[in-house]
Amino acid sequence: RLGPELGALAEAAKLDVVERCRLILNELTRATGETTDLAAYRGGAMVFLDQVPGLHRLRTVSSVGDVFPLTNTANGRACLALMPPEEARSAIEAELARTGKDIDVDGLLTQLGRIRADGLAYDTDEHSVGISAIGFAFEDMSGQKYAISVPVPSSRYVQSQAMVETALRHAKTQVADALNLPQ
């Protein structure tokens, strides 16, 4: 009987995602020169699980365990785009109720449709002035949502955007292969 062991099994699966994605994060940092992050959707927010610091002197850094919002971050929007529209609306409205932020929910839902179609989500100076990011999300076999993102100082963003997009699309394929996910 699994009983209480079910929690330990779930925690082991989470660690497995971090371990399996670590090499991909390292490769992304080498390919882009930028910081790469792995976050998980937990409790209505994005919780950072792992990070590989960028190679540039000016780089973005968040700490493992930091919590970021869904509505104005690349990783949060990517995870919202994995949800059915009504579930995404509920998650957005819950965040707005917690934070008191005021955003155009219907506009964000339209943006999530574009993210679903394209596979990449963007944050251009929306969460933190001076930092822009691109990311994608995926679900593990248990349905847990994760996102990998590349935050870039906005001073380098325009010139590096196409390169980061290409590297992230490649990483998305690598994640699917590493976790045996459908593509």
PDB file of C-alpha atoms in Angstrom:
ATOM      1  CA  ARG A   1       0.000   0.000   0.000  1.00  0.00           C
ATOM      2  CA  LEU A   2       1.275   3.437  -0.872  1.00  0.00           C
ATOM      3  CA  GLY A   3      -0.597   5.463   1.768  1.00  0.00           C
ATOM      4  CA  PRO A   4       1.814   7.931   3.373  1.00  0.00           C
ATOM      5  CA  GLU A   5       4.550   6.966   0.908  1.00  0.00           C
ATOM      6  CA  LEU A   6       2.625   8.733  -1.856  1.00  0.00           C
ATOM      7  CA  GLY A   7       3.948  12.128  -0.669  1.00  0.00           C
ATOM      8  CA  ALA A   8       7.536  10.879  -0.719  1.00  0.00           C
ATOM      9  CA  LEU A   9       6.993   9.482  -4.206  1.00  0.00           C
ATOM     10  CA  ALA A  10       5.644  12.840  -5.426  1.00  0.00           C
ATOM     11  CA  GLU A  11       8.628  14.675  -3.906  1.00  0.00           C
ATOM     12  CA  ALA A  12      11.008  12.239  -5.612  1.00  0.00           C
ATOM     13  CA  ALA A  13       9.314  12.970  -8.947  1.00  0.00           C
ATOM     14  CA  LYS A  14       9.823  16.729  -8.411  1.00  0.00           C
ATOM     15  CA  LEU A  15      13.511  16.192  -7.682  1.00  0.00           C
ATOM     16  CA  ASP A  16      13.746  14.026 -10.772  1.00  0.00           C
ATOM     17  CA  VAL A  17      12.492  16.934 -12.918  1.00  0.00           C
ATOM     18  CA  VAL A  18      15.080  19.263 -11.377  1.00  0.00           C
ATOM     19  CA  GLU A  19      17.860  16.720 -11.928  1.00  0.00           C
ATOM     20  CA  ARG A  20      16.807  15.929 -15.484  1.00  0.00           C
ATOM     21  CA  CYS A  21      16.492  19.605 -16.382  1.00  0.00           C
ATOM     22  CA  ARG A  22      19.797  20.660 -14.827  1.00  0.00           C
ATOM     23  CA  LEU A  23      21.876  19.602 -17.846  1.00  0.00           C
ATOM     24  CA  ILE A  24      19.407  21.368 -20.159  1.00  0.00           C
ATOM     25  CA  LEU A  25      19.679  24.546 -18.069  1.00  0.00           C
ATOM     26  CA  ASN A  26      23.478  24.344 -18.269  1.00  0.00           C
ATOM     27  CA  GLU A  27      23.334  23.909 -22.043  1.00  0.00           C
ATOM     28  CA  LEU A  28      20.919  26.839 -22.366  1.00  0.00           C
ATOM     29  CA  THR A  29      23.260  29.073 -20.386  1.00  0.00           C
ATOM     30  CA  ARG A  30      26.221  28.002 -22.538  1.00  0.00           C
ATOM     31  CA  ALA A  31      24.240  28.589 -25.745  1.00  0.00           C
ATOM     32  CA  THR A  32      22.882  32.005 -24.738  1.00  0.00           C
ATOM     33  CA  GLY A  33      25.356  33.278 -22.165  1.00  0.00           C
ATOM     34  CA  GLU A  34      22.313  34.189 -20.067  1.00  0.00           C
ATOM     35  CA  THR A  35      20.889  32.951 -16.773  1.00  0.00           C
ATOM     36  CA  THR A  36      18.386  30.102 -17.031  1.00  0.00           C
ATOM     37  CA  ASP A  37      15.666  29.281 -14.516  1.00  0.00           C
ATOM     38  CA  LEU A  38      13.443  26.321 -13.710  1.00  0.00           C
ATOM     39  CA  ALA A  39      10.248  27.128 -11.819  1.00  0.00           C
ATOM     40  CA  ALA A  40       7.169  25.161 -10.799  1.00  0.00           C
ATOM     41  CA  TYR A  41       3.550  26.257 -10.588  1.00  0.00           C
ATOM     42  CA  ARG A  42       2.673  25.944  -6.897  1.00  0.00           C
ATOM     43  CA  GLY A  43      -0.084  27.557  -4.860  1.00  0.00           C
ATOM     44  CA  GLY A  44      -1.074  30.010  -7.561  1.00  0.00           C
ATOM     45  CA  ALA A  45       2.462  31.298  -8.225  1.00  0.00           C
ATOM     46  CA  MET A  46       5.786  30.317  -9.762  1.00  0.00           C
ATOM     47  CA  VAL A  47       8.372  28.943  -7.338  1.00  0.00           C
ATOM     48  CA  PHE A  48      12.000  28.845  -8.496  1.00  0.00           C
ATOM     49  CA  LEU A  49      13.520  25.356  -8.178  1.00  0.00           C
ATOM     50  CA  ASP A  50      16.866  25.767  -9.925  1.00  0.00           C
ATOM     51  CA  GLN A  51      18.982  28.349 -11.714  1.00  0.00           C
ATOM     52  CA  VAL A  52      22.202  28.458 -13.708  1.00  0.00           C
ATOM     53  CA  PRO A  53      23.764  31.945 -13.582  1.00  0.00           C
ATOM     54  CA  GLY A  54      24.653  33.655 -16.846  1.00  0.00           C
ATOM     55  CA  LEU A  55      28.167  34.135 -18.139  1.00  0.00           C
ATOM     56  CA  HIS A  56      28.008  37.913 -18.567  1.00  0.00           C
ATOM     57  CA  ARG A  57      29.172  40.359 -15.926  1.00  0.00           C
ATOM     58  CA  LEU A  58      25.712  41.966 -15.977  1.00  0.00           C
ATOM     59  CA  ARG A  59      23.262  39.139 -15.335  1.00  0.00           C
ATOM     60  CA  THR A  60      19.951  38.442 -13.686  1.00  0.00           C
ATOM     61  CA  VAL A  61      19.772  36.393 -10.510  1.00  0.00           C
ATOM     62  CA  SER A  62      16.874  35.050  -8.453  1.00  0.00           C
ATOM     63  CA  SER A  63      17.157  32.677  -5.540  1.00  0.00           C
ATOM     64  CA  VAL A  64      15.857  29.131  -5.426  1.00  0.00           C
ATOM     65  CA  GLY A  65      12.633  29.348  -3.463  1.00  0.00           C
ATOM     66  CA  ASP A  66      11.736  32.840  -4.718  1.00  0.00           C
ATOM     67  CA  VAL A  67       8.079  33.201  -5.663  1.00  0.00           C
ATOM     68  CA  PHE A  68       7.064  35.116  -8.788  1.00  0.00           C
ATOM     69  CA  PRO A  69       3.596  36.038 -10.073  1.00  0.00           C
ATOM     70  CA  LEU A  70       1.796  34.388 -12.967  1.00  0.00           C
ATOM     71  CA  THR A  71       0.410  37.378 -14.807  1.00  0.00           C
ATOM     72  CA  ASN A  72       3.495  39.436 -15.643  1.00  0.00           C
ATOM     73  CA  THR A  73       6.334  36.904 -15.903  1.00  0.00           C
ATOM     74  CA  ALA A  74       7.335  34.751 -18.870  1.00  0.00           C
ATOM     75  CA  ASN A  75       7.342  31.562 -16.798  1.00  0.00           C
ATOM     76  CA  GLY A  76       3.966  32.371 -15.210  1.00  0.00           C
ATOM     77  CA  ARG A  77       2.323  33.204 -18.516  1.00  0.00           C
ATOM     78  CA  ALA A  78       3.761  30.054 -20.067  1.00  0.00           C
ATOM     79  CA  CYS A  79       2.161  27.960 -17.302  1.00  0.00           C
ATOM     80  CA  LEU A  80      -1.134  29.837 -17.582  1.00  0.00           C
ATOM     81  CA  ALA A  81      -1.138  29.014 -21.306  1.00  0.00           C
ATOM     82  CA  LEU A  82      -1.045  25.281 -20.470  1.00  0.00           C
ATOM     83  CA  MET A  83      -4.349  25.627 -18.615  1.00  0.00           C
ATOM     84  CA  PRO A  84      -7.810  25.546 -20.150  1.00  0.00           C
ATOM     85  CA  PRO A  85      -9.045  29.169 -20.496  1.00  0.00           C
ATOM     86  CA  GLU A  86     -11.466  29.018 -17.551  1.00  0.00           C
ATOM     87  CA  GLU A  87      -8.821  27.550 -15.248  1.00  0.00           C
ATOM     88  CA  ALA A  88      -6.374  30.239 -16.387  1.00  0.00           C
ATOM     89  CA  ARG A  89      -9.009  32.936 -15.739  1.00  0.00           C
ATOM     90  CA  SER A  90      -9.558  31.587 -12.216  1.00  0.00           C
ATOM     91  CA  ALA A  91      -5.807  31.558 -11.495  1.00  0.00           C
ATOM     92  CA  ILE A  92      -5.455  35.116 -12.836  1.00  0.00           C
ATOM     93  CA  GLU A  93      -8.409  36.406 -10.830  1.00  0.00           C
ATOM     94  CA  ALA A  94      -7.107  34.713  -7.670  1.00  0.00           C
ATOM     95  CA  GLU A  95      -3.732  36.427  -8.125  1.00  0.00           C
ATOM     96  CA  LEU A  96      -5.403  39.785  -8.694  1.00  0.00           C
ATOM     97  CA  ALA A  97      -7.510  39.331  -5.542  1.00  0.00           C
ATOM     98  CA  ARG A  98      -4.356  38.506  -3.507  1.00  0.00           C
ATOM     99  CA  THR A  99      -2.205  41.304  -4.874  1.00  0.00           C
ATOM    100  CA  GLY A 100      -4.698  44.068  -5.643  1.00  0.00           C
ATOM    101  CA  LYS A 101      -3.200  44.428  -9.132  1.00  0.00           C
ATOM    102  CA  ASP A 102      -5.485  45.655 -11.886  1.00  0.00           C
ATOM    103  CA  ILE A 103      -4.926  44.191 -15.349  1.00  0.00           C
ATOM    104  CA  ASP A 104      -6.991  43.524 -18.456  1.00  0.00           C
ATOM    105  CA  VAL A 105      -7.916  39.874 -17.848  1.00  0.00           C
ATOM    106  CA  ASP A 106      -9.487  39.388 -21.281  1.00  0.00           C
ATOM    107  CA  GLY A 107      -6.403  40.906 -22.923  1.00  0.00           C
ATOM    108  CA  LEU A 108      -4.171  38.510 -20.995  1.00  0.00           C
ATOM    109  CA  LEU A 109      -6.372  35.555 -21.980  1.00  0.00           C
ATOM    110  CA  THR A 110      -5.984  36.605 -25.635  1.00  0.00           C
ATOM    111  CA  GLN A 111      -2.222  36.783 -25.108  1.00  0.00           C
ATOM    112  CA  LEU A 112      -2.305  33.247 -23.619  1.00  0.00           C
ATOM    113  CA  GLY A 113      -3.895  32.012 -26.861  1.00  0.00           C
ATOM    114  CA  ARG A 114      -0.901  33.386 -28.789  1.00  0.00           C
ATOM    115  CA  ILE A 115       1.463  31.732 -26.311  1.00  0.00           C
ATOM    116  CA  ARG A 116      -0.335  28.394 -26.798  1.00  0.00           C
ATOM    117  CA  ALA A 117       0.064  28.717 -30.557  1.00  0.00           C
ATOM    118  CA  ASP A 118       3.710  29.841 -30.464  1.00  0.00           C
ATOM    119  CA  GLY A 119       4.965  27.881 -27.440  1.00  0.00           C
ATOM    120  CA  LEU A 120       6.922  30.801 -25.960  1.00  0.00           C
ATOM    121  CA  ALA A 121       5.887  33.448 -23.442  1.00  0.00           C
ATOM    122  CA  TYR A 122       7.432  36.881 -22.983  1.00  0.00           C
ATOM    123  CA  ASP A 123       7.938  39.492 -20.278  1.00  0.00           C
ATOM    124  CA  THR A 124       9.462  42.743 -21.523  1.00  0.00           C
ATOM    125  CA  ASP A 125      10.167  44.888 -18.470  1.00  0.00           C
ATOM    126  CA  GLU A 126       6.756  43.977 -17.025  1.00  0.00           C
ATOM    127  CA  HIS A 127       7.758  42.187 -13.836  1.00  0.00           C
ATOM    128  CA  SER A 128      11.038  43.983 -13.142  1.00  0.00           C
ATOM    129  CA  VAL A 129      12.141  47.110 -14.950  1.00  0.00           C
ATOM    130  CA  GLY A 130      15.436  46.395 -16.674  1.00  0.00           C
ATOM    131  CA  ILE A 131      14.808  42.653 -17.034  1.00  0.00           C
ATOM    132  CA  SER A 132      13.023  40.928 -19.904  1.00  0.00           C
ATOM    133  CA  ALA A 133      12.459  37.181 -20.243  1.00  0.00           C
ATOM    134  CA  ILE A 134      11.330  34.448 -22.596  1.00  0.00           C
ATOM    135  CA  GLY A 135      10.127  31.035 -21.417  1.00  0.00           C
ATOM    136  CA  PHE A 136       8.160  27.884 -22.117  1.00  0.00           C
ATOM    137  CA  ALA A 137       6.176  25.563 -19.896  1.00  0.00           C
ATOM    138  CA  PHE A 138       5.635  21.825 -19.734  1.00  0.00           C
ATOM    139  CA  GLU A 139       3.798  19.274 -17.611  1.00  0.00           C
ATOM    140  CA  ASP A 140       5.381  16.173 -16.170  1.00  0.00           C
ATOM    141  CA  MET A 141       3.604  12.831 -16.270  1.00  0.00           C
ATOM    142  CA  SER A 142       1.707  13.672 -13.058  1.00  0.00           C
ATOM    143  CA  GLY A 143       0.364  16.936 -14.520  1.00  0.00           C
ATOM    144  CA  GLN A 144       2.628  19.214 -12.467  1.00  0.00           C
ATOM    145  CA  LYS A 145       3.419  22.392 -14.413  1.00  0.00           C
ATOM    146  CA  TYR A 146       6.979  23.692 -14.790  1.00  0.00           C
ATOM    147  CA  ALA A 147       8.599  26.459 -16.803  1.00  0.00           C
ATOM    148  CA  ILE A 148      12.077  27.149 -18.062  1.00  0.00           C
ATOM    149  CA  SER A 149      12.872  30.779 -18.726  1.00  0.00           C
ATOM    150  CA  VAL A 150      15.796  32.919 -19.755  1.00  0.00           C
ATOM    151  CA  PRO A 151      15.794  36.360 -18.115  1.00  0.00           C
ATOM    152  CA  VAL A 152      17.961  38.906 -19.899  1.00  0.00           C
ATOM    153  CA  PRO A 153      18.974  42.425 -18.907  1.00  0.00           C
ATOM    154  CA  SER A 154      16.792  44.601 -21.144  1.00  0.00           C
ATOM    155  CA  SER A 155      19.883  46.377 -22.470  1.00  0.00           C
ATOM    156  CA  ARG A 156      20.781  43.109 -24.317  1.00  0.00           C
ATOM    157  CA  TYR A 157      17.278  41.796 -24.963  1.00  0.00           C
ATOM    158  CA  VAL A 158      16.580  43.068 -28.490  1.00  0.00           C
ATOM    159  CA  GLN A 159      19.870  41.836 -29.929  1.00  0.00           C
ATOM    160  CA  SER A 160      19.652  38.450 -28.189  1.00  0.00           C
ATOM    161  CA  GLN A 161      15.917  37.709 -28.543  1.00  0.00           C
ATOM    162  CA  ALA A 162      16.074  35.559 -31.709  1.00  0.00           C
ATOM    163  CA  MET A 163      19.028  33.540 -30.382  1.00  0.00           C
ATOM    164  CA  VAL A 164      17.288  32.951 -27.033  1.00  0.00           C
ATOM    165  CA  GLU A 165      14.053  31.898 -28.790  1.00  0.00           C
ATOM    166  CA  THR A 166      15.948  29.351 -30.901  1.00  0.00           C
ATOM    167  CA  ALA A 167      17.783  27.968 -27.874  1.00  0.00           C
ATOM    168  CA  LEU A 168      14.533  27.692 -25.885  1.00  0.00           C
ATOM    169  CA  ARG A 169      12.754  25.836 -28.698  1.00  0.00           C
ATOM    170  CA  HIS A 170      15.651  23.367 -28.772  1.00  0.00           C
ATOM    171  CA  ALA A 171      15.516  23.047 -24.958  1.00  0.00           C
ATOM    172  CA  LYS A 172      11.770  22.348 -25.134  1.00  0.00           C
ATOM    173  CA  THR A 173      12.482  19.336 -27.358  1.00  0.00           C
ATOM    174  CA  GLN A 174      15.242  18.205 -24.987  1.00  0.00           C
ATOM    175  CA  VAL A 175      12.879  18.417 -21.979  1.00  0.00           C
ATOM    176  CA  ALA A 176      10.260  16.348 -23.786  1.00  0.00           C
ATOM    177  CA  ASP A 177      12.903  13.712 -24.579  1.00  0.00           C
ATOM    178  CA  ALA A 178      14.415  13.736 -21.066  1.00  0.00           C
ATOM    179  CA  LEU A 179      11.033  13.351 -19.358  1.00  0.00           C
ATOM    180  CA  ASN A 180       9.473  11.066 -21.986  1.00  0.00           C
ATOM    181  CA  LEU A 181       6.738  13.622 -22.722  1.00  0.00           C
ATOM    182  CA  PRO A 182       4.695  13.847 -25.912  1.00  0.00           C
ATOM    183  CA  GLN A 183       5.854  16.608 -28.260  1.00  0.00           C
TER     184      GLN A 183
END
